[in-house]
PDB file of C-alpha atoms in Angstrom:
ATOM      1  CA  UNK Y  72       2.848 -10.592   1.459  1.00 95.00           C
ATOM      2  CA  UNK Y  73      -0.603  -9.528   2.708  1.00 93.00           C
ATOM      3  CA  UNK Y  74      -3.116  -6.862   1.765  1.00 93.00           C
ATOM      4  CA  UNK Y  75      -6.289  -6.276   3.739  1.00 85.00           C
ATOM      5  CA  UNK Y  76      -7.786  -5.434   7.101  1.00 82.00           C
ATOM      6  CA  UNK Y  77      -6.148  -8.534   8.656  1.00 85.00           C
ATOM      7  CA  UNK Y  78      -2.655  -7.318   7.817  1.00 93.00           C
ATOM      8  CA  UNK Y  79      -0.569  -5.490   5.233  1.00 95.00           C
ATOM      9  CA  UNK Y  80       3.025  -5.942   4.163  1.00 96.00           C
ATOM     10  CA  UNK Y  81       4.855  -5.428   0.865  1.00 97.00           C
ATOM     11  CA  UNK Y  82       8.454  -6.051  -0.164  1.00 97.00           C
ATOM     12  CA  UNK Y  83      10.308  -4.075  -2.824  1.00 97.00           C
ATOM     13  CA  UNK Y  84      13.915  -4.942  -3.462  1.00 96.00           C
ATOM     14  CA  UNK Y  85      16.928  -5.215  -5.704  1.00 95.00           C
ATOM     15  CA  UNK Y  86      19.432  -8.102  -5.749  1.00 93.00           C
ATOM     16  CA  UNK Y  87      21.394  -6.195  -3.080  1.00 95.00           C
ATOM     17  CA  UNK Y  88      18.771  -4.870  -0.651  1.00 97.00           C
ATOM     18  CA  UNK Y  89      15.081  -4.260  -0.099  1.00 97.00           C
ATOM     19  CA  UNK Y  90      12.494  -2.456   2.011  1.00 98.00           C
ATOM     20  CA  UNK Y  91       9.253  -3.479   3.648  1.00 98.00           C
ATOM     21  CA  UNK Y  92       6.259  -1.206   3.253  1.00 98.00           C
ATOM     22  CA  UNK Y  93       4.165  -1.714   6.389  1.00 97.00           C
ATOM     23  CA  UNK Y  94       4.514  -4.702   8.712  1.00 97.00           C
ATOM     24  CA  UNK Y  95       1.062  -5.678   9.877  1.00 95.00           C
ATOM     25  CA  UNK Y  96       1.631  -9.440   9.834  1.00 95.00           C
ATOM     26  CA  UNK Y  97       3.658 -11.762  12.054  1.00 94.00           C
ATOM     27  CA  UNK Y  98       7.428 -11.987  11.849  1.00 95.00           C
ATOM     28  CA  UNK Y  99       7.274 -15.715  11.117  1.00 95.00           C
ATOM     29  CA  UNK Y 100       5.067 -15.066   8.097  1.00 95.00           C
ATOM     30  CA  UNK Y 101       7.381 -12.338   6.824  1.00 96.00           C
ATOM     31  CA  UNK Y 102      10.408 -14.599   7.133  1.00 95.00           C
ATOM     32  CA  UNK Y 103       8.603 -17.553   5.521  1.00 95.00           C
ATOM     33  CA  UNK Y 104       7.393 -15.596   2.510  1.00 94.00           C
ATOM     34  CA  UNK Y 105      10.836 -14.116   1.911  1.00 95.00           C
ATOM     35  CA  UNK Y 106      12.439 -17.535   2.252  1.00 95.00           C
ATOM     36  CA  UNK Y 107       9.917 -19.071  -0.142  1.00 94.00           C
ATOM     37  CA  UNK Y 108      11.006 -16.501  -2.725  1.00 92.00           C
ATOM     38  CA  UNK Y 109      14.711 -17.023  -1.981  1.00 92.00           C
ATOM     39  CA  UNK Y 110      15.068 -13.531  -0.502  1.00 94.00           C
ATOM     40  CA  UNK Y 111      17.529 -13.219   2.373  1.00 94.00           C
ATOM     41  CA  UNK Y 112      15.899 -11.547   5.379  1.00 95.00           C
ATOM     42  CA  UNK Y 113      19.178  -9.765   6.102  1.00 94.00           C
ATOM     43  CA  UNK Y 114      18.722  -7.742   2.899  1.00 95.00           C
ATOM     44  CA  UNK Y 115      15.901  -5.705   4.452  1.00 97.00           C
ATOM     45  CA  UNK Y 116      17.378  -2.231   4.861  1.00 97.00           C
ATOM     46  CA  UNK Y 117      14.321  -0.418   6.213  1.00 98.00           C
ATOM     47  CA  UNK Y 118      10.630  -0.501   7.020  1.00 98.00           C
ATOM     48  CA  UNK Y 119       8.390   2.265   5.645  1.00 98.00           C
ATOM     49  CA  UNK Y 120       5.138   2.753   7.559  1.00 98.00           C
ATOM     50  CA  UNK Y 121       2.038   4.311   5.981  1.00 98.00           C
ATOM     51  CA  UNK Y 122      -0.011   4.878   9.168  1.00 96.00           C
ATOM     52  CA  UNK Y 123      -0.581   3.634  12.701  1.00 96.00           C
ATOM     53  CA  UNK Y 124      -3.579   1.299  12.355  1.00 94.00           C
ATOM     54  CA  UNK Y 125      -2.938  -2.172  13.755  1.00 93.00           C
ATOM     55  CA  UNK Y 126      -3.092  -3.991  10.409  1.00 93.00           C
ATOM     56  CA  UNK Y 127      -0.069  -1.973   9.252  1.00 95.00           C
ATOM     57  CA  UNK Y 128       2.201  -1.866  12.338  1.00 97.00           C
ATOM     58  CA  UNK Y 129       1.868  -5.169  14.206  1.00 95.00           C
ATOM     59  CA  UNK Y 130       5.511  -6.149  13.740  1.00 96.00           C
ATOM     60  CA  UNK Y 131       7.295  -2.797  13.388  1.00 96.00           C
ATOM     61  CA  UNK Y 132       8.452  -2.811  17.003  1.00 95.00           C
ATOM     62  CA  UNK Y 133      10.026  -6.235  16.680  1.00 95.00           C
ATOM     63  CA  UNK Y 134      11.653  -5.410  13.341  1.00 97.00           C
ATOM     64  CA  UNK Y 135      12.984  -2.113  14.656  1.00 96.00           C
ATOM     65  CA  UNK Y 136      14.099  -2.883  18.187  1.00 95.00           C
ATOM     66  CA  UNK Y 137      14.780  -6.640  18.075  1.00 94.00           C
ATOM     67  CA  UNK Y 138      16.138  -6.882  14.525  1.00 95.00           C
ATOM     68  CA  UNK Y 139      17.754  -3.430  14.335  1.00 95.00           C
ATOM     69  CA  UNK Y 140      16.018  -2.414  11.100  1.00 97.00           C
ATOM     70  CA  UNK Y 141      15.346   1.330  10.760  1.00 98.00           C
ATOM     71  CA  UNK Y 142      11.641   2.257  10.770  1.00 98.00           C
ATOM     72  CA  UNK Y 143      10.841   5.316   8.663  1.00 98.00           C
ATOM     73  CA  UNK Y 144       7.662   7.375   8.893  1.00 98.00           C
ATOM     74  CA  UNK Y 145       6.417  10.829   9.875  1.00 98.00           C
ATOM     75  CA  UNK Y 146       6.507  12.226  13.399  1.00 97.00           C
ATOM     76  CA  UNK Y 147       2.726  11.931  13.534  1.00 97.00           C
ATOM     77  CA  UNK Y 148       2.710   8.251  12.581  1.00 97.00           C
ATOM     78  CA  UNK Y 149       5.491   7.579  15.079  1.00 97.00           C
ATOM     79  CA  UNK Y 150       3.363   9.169  17.817  1.00 96.00           C
ATOM     80  CA  UNK Y 151       0.522   6.856  16.864  1.00 96.00           C
ATOM     81  CA  UNK Y 152       2.822   3.824  16.960  1.00 96.00           C
ATOM     82  CA  UNK Y 153       4.092   4.876  20.406  1.00 95.00           C
ATOM     83  CA  UNK Y 154       0.521   4.907  21.727  1.00 94.00           C
ATOM     84  CA  UNK Y 155      -0.624   1.717  20.025  1.00 94.00           C
ATOM     85  CA  UNK Y 156      -1.436  -1.258  22.217  1.00 93.00           C
ATOM     86  CA  UNK Y 157      -0.624  -3.524  19.273  1.00 93.00           C
ATOM     87  CA  UNK Y 158       3.103  -2.704  19.299  1.00 92.00           C
ATOM     88  CA  UNK Y 159       4.923  -4.137  22.311  1.00 88.00           C
ATOM     89  CA  UNK Y 160       8.383  -2.678  21.681  1.00 91.00           C
ATOM     90  CA  UNK Y 161       8.816   1.099  21.814  1.00 91.00           C
ATOM     91  CA  UNK Y 162      10.796   2.350  18.853  1.00 93.00           C
ATOM     92  CA  UNK Y 163      13.965   4.068  19.983  1.00 93.00           C
ATOM     93  CA  UNK Y 164      17.246   3.467  18.172  1.00 94.00           C
ATOM     94  CA  UNK Y 165      15.370   2.340  15.065  1.00 96.00           C
ATOM     95  CA  UNK Y 166      13.105   5.413  14.917  1.00 96.00           C
ATOM     96  CA  UNK Y 167      13.632   7.480  11.750  1.00 97.00           C
ATOM     97  CA  UNK Y 168      11.510  10.581  11.188  1.00 98.00           C
ATOM     98  CA  UNK Y 169      10.722  11.770   7.675  1.00 98.00           C
ATOM     99  CA  UNK Y 170       8.743  14.703   6.292  1.00 98.00           C
ATOM    100  CA  UNK Y 171       6.063  14.627   3.621  1.00 98.00           C
ATOM    101  CA  UNK Y 172       7.262  15.502   0.123  1.00 97.00           C
ATOM    102  CA  UNK Y 173      10.887  15.762   1.232  1.00 98.00           C
ATOM    103  CA  UNK Y 174      12.761  13.019  -0.661  1.00 98.00           C
ATOM    104  CA  UNK Y 175      15.226  10.825   1.191  1.00 98.00           C
ATOM    105  CA  UNK Y 176      17.547   8.002   0.199  1.00 98.00           C
ATOM    106  CA  UNK Y 177      17.748   4.406   1.339  1.00 97.00           C
ATOM    107  CA  UNK Y 178      20.714   3.135  -0.619  1.00 96.00           C
ATOM    108  CA  UNK Y 179      19.656   3.330  -4.301  1.00 95.00           C
ATOM    109  CA  UNK Y 180      15.979   4.067  -3.578  1.00 98.00           C
ATOM    110  CA  UNK Y 181      14.868   7.697  -3.723  1.00 98.00           C
ATOM    111  CA  UNK Y 182      11.745   7.817  -1.579  1.00 98.00           C
ATOM    112  CA  UNK Y 183       9.113  10.500  -1.131  1.00 98.00           C
ATOM    113  CA  UNK Y 184       6.265  10.257   1.376  1.00 98.00           C
ATOM    114  CA  UNK Y 185       3.068  12.126   0.524  1.00 98.00           C
ATOM    115  CA  UNK Y 186      -0.124  13.051   2.362  1.00 98.00           C
ATOM    116  CA  UNK Y 187      -3.016  10.566   2.249  1.00 98.00           C
ATOM    117  CA  UNK Y 188      -6.448  11.298   3.787  1.00 97.00           C
ATOM    118  CA  UNK Y 189      -7.341   8.612   6.326  1.00 96.00           C
ATOM    119  CA  UNK Y 190      -8.728   8.482   9.874  1.00 94.00           C
ATOM    120  CA  UNK Y 191      -5.438   7.628  11.553  1.00 94.00           C
ATOM    121  CA  UNK Y 192      -3.063   9.784  13.585  1.00 93.00           C
ATOM    122  CA  UNK Y 193      -1.316  10.606  10.314  1.00 96.00           C
ATOM    123  CA  UNK Y 194      -1.106   8.800   6.975  1.00 97.00           C
ATOM    124  CA  UNK Y 195       1.184   8.764   3.964  1.00 98.00           C
ATOM    125  CA  UNK Y 196       1.745   6.982   0.698  1.00 98.00           C
ATOM    126  CA  UNK Y 197       5.172   6.328  -0.784  1.00 98.00           C
ATOM    127  CA  UNK Y 198       6.725   7.106  -4.141  1.00 98.00           C
ATOM    128  CA  UNK Y 199       9.924   5.147  -4.731  1.00 98.00           C
ATOM    129  CA  UNK Y 200      12.283   5.766  -7.624  1.00 98.00           C
ATOM    130  CA  UNK Y 201      14.964   3.312  -8.697  1.00 97.00           C
ATOM    131  CA  UNK Y 202      16.724   3.688 -12.037  1.00 95.00           C
ATOM    132  CA  UNK Y 203      14.019   4.068 -14.688  1.00 95.00           C
ATOM    133  CA  UNK Y 204      11.317   2.661 -12.409  1.00 97.00           C
ATOM    134  CA  UNK Y 205       8.818   4.655 -10.355  1.00 98.00           C
ATOM    135  CA  UNK Y 206       6.634   2.869  -7.801  1.00 98.00           C
ATOM    136  CA  UNK Y 207       3.725   4.443  -5.944  1.00 98.00           C
ATOM    137  CA  UNK Y 208       1.942   2.857  -2.996  1.00 98.00           C
ATOM    138  CA  UNK Y 209      -1.368   4.489  -1.986  1.00 98.00           C
ATOM    139  CA  UNK Y 210      -3.351   2.440   0.506  1.00 96.00           C
ATOM    140  CA  UNK Y 211      -6.143   3.401   2.942  1.00 95.00           C
ATOM    141  CA  UNK Y 212      -7.099   6.375   0.796  1.00 97.00           C
ATOM    142  CA  UNK Y 213     -10.273   8.141   1.918  1.00 96.00           C
ATOM    143  CA  UNK Y 214     -10.438   9.992  -1.378  1.00 97.00           C
ATOM    144  CA  UNK Y 215      -8.021  10.914  -4.126  1.00 98.00           C
ATOM    145  CA  UNK Y 216      -6.744  14.402  -3.425  1.00 98.00           C
ATOM    146  CA  UNK Y 217      -4.678  16.489  -5.813  1.00 98.00           C
ATOM    147  CA  UNK Y 218      -1.545  15.309  -3.996  1.00 98.00           C
ATOM    148  CA  UNK Y 219      -2.452  11.616  -4.095  1.00 98.00           C
ATOM    149  CA  UNK Y 220      -3.442  11.942  -7.757  1.00 98.00           C
ATOM    150  CA  UNK Y 221      -0.143  13.588  -8.628  1.00 98.00           C
ATOM    151  CA  UNK Y 222       1.880  10.709  -7.200  1.00 98.00           C
ATOM    152  CA  UNK Y 223      -0.392   8.095  -8.788  1.00 98.00           C
ATOM    153  CA  UNK Y 224       0.247   9.730 -12.158  1.00 97.00           C
ATOM    154  CA  UNK Y 225       4.025   9.583 -11.628  1.00 97.00           C
ATOM    155  CA  UNK Y 226       4.032   5.793 -11.295  1.00 98.00           C
ATOM    156  CA  UNK Y 227       5.124   3.122 -13.718  1.00 97.00           C
ATOM    157  CA  UNK Y 228       4.089   0.543 -11.121  1.00 98.00           C
ATOM    158  CA  UNK Y 229       1.126   1.364  -8.900  1.00 98.00           C
ATOM    159  CA  UNK Y 230      -0.341  -0.225  -5.774  1.00 98.00           C
ATOM    160  CA  UNK Y 231      -3.717   1.452  -5.231  1.00 98.00           C
ATOM    161  CA  UNK Y 232      -6.512   0.762  -2.784  1.00 97.00           C
ATOM    162  CA  UNK Y 233      -9.811  -0.678  -4.043  1.00 97.00           C
ATOM    163  CA  UNK Y 234     -11.318  -1.482  -0.669  1.00 96.00           C
ATOM    164  CA  UNK Y 235     -15.032  -1.980  -1.214  1.00 97.00           C
ATOM    165  CA  UNK Y 236     -17.851  -2.382  -3.677  1.00 97.00           C
ATOM    166  CA  UNK Y 237     -20.393   0.362  -3.015  1.00 97.00           C
ATOM    167  CA  UNK Y 238     -23.462  -1.896  -3.359  1.00 97.00           C
ATOM    168  CA  UNK Y 239     -21.965  -4.586  -1.140  1.00 97.00           C
ATOM    169  CA  UNK Y 240     -21.187  -2.023   1.545  1.00 97.00           C
ATOM    170  CA  UNK Y 241     -24.633  -0.421   1.321  1.00 96.00           C
ATOM    171  CA  UNK Y 242     -26.525  -3.735   1.461  1.00 96.00           C
ATOM    172  CA  UNK Y 243     -24.139  -5.524   3.829  1.00 94.00           C
ATOM    173  CA  UNK Y 244     -24.195  -6.283   7.535  1.00 94.00           C
ATOM    174  CA  UNK Y 245     -22.003  -3.426   8.776  1.00 94.00           C
ATOM    175  CA  UNK Y 246     -23.732  -1.084  11.259  1.00 96.00           C
ATOM    176  CA  UNK Y 247     -24.588   2.352   9.898  1.00 96.00           C
ATOM    177  CA  UNK Y 248     -21.727   4.136  11.677  1.00 96.00           C
ATOM    178  CA  UNK Y 249     -19.168   1.730  10.174  1.00 95.00           C
ATOM    179  CA  UNK Y 250     -20.640   2.043   6.686  1.00 96.00           C
ATOM    180  CA  UNK Y 251     -20.345   5.804   7.035  1.00 96.00           C
ATOM    181  CA  UNK Y 252     -16.764   5.534   8.277  1.00 95.00           C
ATOM    182  CA  UNK Y 253     -15.663   3.311   5.369  1.00 95.00           C
ATOM    183  CA  UNK Y 254     -17.297   5.520   2.736  1.00 96.00           C
ATOM    184  CA  UNK Y 255     -16.230   8.830   4.278  1.00 96.00           C
ATOM    185  CA  UNK Y 256     -13.539  11.112   2.793  1.00 96.00           C
ATOM    186  CA  UNK Y 257     -11.156   9.808   5.483  1.00 96.00           C
ATOM    187  CA  UNK Y 258     -12.160   6.158   5.139  1.00 95.00           C
ATOM    188  CA  UNK Y 259     -11.405   3.936   2.179  1.00 96.00           C
ATOM    189  CA  UNK Y 260     -11.440   4.019  -1.613  1.00 97.00           C
ATOM    190  CA  UNK Y 261     -14.126   2.076  -3.484  1.00 98.00           C
ATOM    191  CA  UNK Y 262     -13.673  -0.009  -6.608  1.00 98.00           C
ATOM    192  CA  UNK Y 263     -15.614   2.586  -8.598  1.00 98.00           C
ATOM    193  CA  UNK Y 264     -13.541   5.513  -7.340  1.00 98.00           C
ATOM    194  CA  UNK Y 265     -10.273   3.739  -8.110  1.00 98.00           C
ATOM    195  CA  UNK Y 266     -11.527   2.693 -11.543  1.00 98.00           C
ATOM    196  CA  UNK Y 267     -12.760   6.173 -12.432  1.00 98.00           C
ATOM    197  CA  UNK Y 268      -9.495   7.858 -11.524  1.00 98.00           C
ATOM    198  CA  UNK Y 269      -7.376   5.289 -13.334  1.00 98.00           C
ATOM    199  CA  UNK Y 270      -9.508   5.461 -16.471  1.00 97.00           C
ATOM    200  CA  UNK Y 271      -9.543   9.247 -16.655  1.00 97.00           C
ATOM    201  CA  UNK Y 272      -5.887   9.783 -15.729  1.00 97.00           C
ATOM    202  CA  UNK Y 273      -4.202   6.851 -17.507  1.00 96.00           C
ATOM    203  CA  UNK Y 274      -0.830   7.555 -19.083  1.00 94.00           C
ATOM    204  CA  UNK Y 275       1.160   5.137 -21.283  1.00 96.00           C
ATOM    205  CA  UNK Y 276       4.014   5.253 -18.755  1.00 96.00           C
ATOM    206  CA  UNK Y 277       1.829   3.269 -16.321  1.00 97.00           C
ATOM    207  CA  UNK Y 278       2.719  -0.386 -16.810  1.00 97.00           C
ATOM    208  CA  UNK Y 279       1.342  -2.240 -13.771  1.00 98.00           C
ATOM    209  CA  UNK Y 280      -1.596  -1.800 -11.396  1.00 98.00           C
ATOM    210  CA  UNK Y 281      -2.140  -3.838  -8.240  1.00 98.00           C
ATOM    211  CA  UNK Y 282      -5.419  -3.285  -6.418  1.00 98.00           C
ATOM    212  CA  UNK Y 283      -4.819  -3.548  -2.678  1.00 97.00           C
ATOM    213  CA  UNK Y 284      -6.507  -3.590   0.733  1.00 96.00           C
ATOM    214  CA  UNK Y 285      -9.678  -5.342  -0.450  1.00 96.00           C
ATOM    215  CA  UNK Y 286     -12.363  -5.724   2.208  1.00 95.00           C
ATOM    216  CA  UNK Y 287     -13.213  -9.219   3.381  1.00 93.00           C
ATOM    217  CA  UNK Y 288     -16.902  -8.401   3.783  1.00 94.00           C
ATOM    218  CA  UNK Y 289     -17.551  -5.820   1.084  1.00 96.00           C
ATOM    219  CA  UNK Y 290     -15.476  -6.875  -1.904  1.00 96.00           C
ATOM    220  CA  UNK Y 291     -14.074  -9.754  -3.954  1.00 95.00           C
ATOM    221  CA  UNK Y 292     -10.852  -9.792  -5.991  1.00 95.00           C
ATOM    222  CA  UNK Y 293     -12.800 -10.725  -9.125  1.00 96.00           C
ATOM    223  CA  UNK Y 294     -15.247  -7.870  -8.604  1.00 97.00           C
ATOM    224  CA  UNK Y 295     -12.534  -5.279  -8.004  1.00 97.00           C
ATOM    225  CA  UNK Y 296     -10.667  -6.477 -11.093  1.00 98.00           C
ATOM    226  CA  UNK Y 297     -13.788  -6.446 -13.269  1.00 98.00           C
ATOM    227  CA  UNK Y 298     -14.826  -2.958 -12.142  1.00 98.00           C
ATOM    228  CA  UNK Y 299     -11.449  -1.473 -13.089  1.00 98.00           C
ATOM    229  CA  UNK Y 300     -11.081  -3.564 -16.246  1.00 98.00           C
ATOM    230  CA  UNK Y 301     -14.465  -2.472 -17.638  1.00 98.00           C
ATOM    231  CA  UNK Y 302     -13.914   1.203 -16.859  1.00 98.00           C
ATOM    232  CA  UNK Y 303     -10.458   1.173 -18.472  1.00 98.00           C
ATOM    233  CA  UNK Y 304     -11.908  -0.545 -21.557  1.00 98.00           C
ATOM    234  CA  UNK Y 305     -14.519   2.203 -21.866  1.00 98.00           C
ATOM    235  CA  UNK Y 306     -11.639   4.643 -22.334  1.00 97.00           C
ATOM    236  CA  UNK Y 307      -9.914   2.403 -24.883  1.00 97.00           C
ATOM    237  CA  UNK Y 308      -7.316   1.110 -22.405  1.00 97.00           C
ATOM    238  CA  UNK Y 309      -6.816  -2.637 -22.731  1.00 98.00           C
ATOM    239  CA  UNK Y 310      -5.777  -4.673 -19.732  1.00 97.00           C
ATOM    240  CA  UNK Y 311      -3.140  -7.184 -20.755  1.00 96.00           C
ATOM    241  CA  UNK Y 312      -1.897  -5.026 -23.626  1.00 96.00           C
ATOM    242  CA  UNK Y 313      -1.684  -1.426 -22.431  1.00 97.00           C
ATOM    243  CA  UNK Y 314      -1.355  -2.193 -18.722  1.00 98.00           C
ATOM    244  CA  UNK Y 315      -1.323  -5.198 -16.409  1.00 97.00           C
ATOM    245  CA  UNK Y 316      -3.934  -5.429 -13.653  1.00 98.00           C
ATOM    246  CA  UNK Y 317      -3.928  -7.644 -10.554  1.00 98.00           C
ATOM    247  CA  UNK Y 318      -6.319  -7.651  -7.605  1.00 97.00           C
ATOM    248  CA  UNK Y 319      -4.266  -8.698  -4.602  1.00 95.00           C
ATOM    249  CA  UNK Y 320      -5.729 -11.296  -2.257  1.00 89.00           C
ATOM    250  CA  UNK Y 321      -6.053 -10.423   1.396  1.00 86.00           C
ATOM    251  CA  UNK Y 322      -3.988 -13.109   3.121  1.00 85.00           C
ATOM    252  CA  UNK Y 323      -2.295 -14.967   0.267  1.00 89.00           C
ATOM    253  CA  UNK Y 324       1.118 -13.696  -0.848  1.00 92.00           C
ATOM    254  CA  UNK Y 325       1.210 -12.575  -4.448  1.00 92.00           C
ATOM    255  CA  UNK Y 326       3.574 -13.855  -7.082  1.00 90.00           C
ATOM    256  CA  UNK Y 327       6.948 -12.164  -7.169  1.00 92.00           C
ATOM    257  CA  UNK Y 328       7.248  -9.595  -9.952  1.00 93.00           C
ATOM    258  CA  UNK Y 329      10.582  -8.817 -11.569  1.00 93.00           C
ATOM    259  CA  UNK Y 330      11.383  -5.659 -13.552  1.00 91.00           C
ATOM    260  CA  UNK Y 331      14.355  -5.208 -15.841  1.00 83.00           C
TER     261      UNK Y 331
END
């Protein structure tokens, strides 16, 4: 539904139910996008939160306490949400605490949270298994650790950060401290870093890649796509034949993707 520093929200569902991954956009937008895709809002069974930065949690309080939808994340992320001035409703009845790398079930989804390096109170990615499908979401990734890499390599369908182009960041208008923060090991993942990992760790089981959380000031969807496409091609991996590749736009909802 949205992917970027202005707000992040993803929906993954079956005909019977679905989950939101992050809720950093307004409730009206969430409802409108679901309605536009003929998805009943009442089918949302849970919200999974990656970390406590504002662009990921804006609406979690409303969804949890006003709509009664369980909000799952680690104790550390929950502490960050409790302290955030961007969340008006304190999570209480809807608060669900999970542990990293301890799988849990939400109906037919088997979900595992895993450690992600980022400069938040705490941060996780999610690996979601459903039937023969394995989805991994890794956003706001300072660098690809052994743990992050392991869950990327488990995915058939992968949402992976490609936040910035290194030259655009270096030559851009950000102050030095912000450039350092973005490029730090607890900041964000560059196009080049994402491309290099994907090219050197590609497995035929990976079917779909979505590049997420693109910077407004230091990236373009076309540039992120091209960087990954070229690097994959150098390893003999052909986009469109061996794997699909999409660079998600920041504020425009993507198409809906259906998997058999």
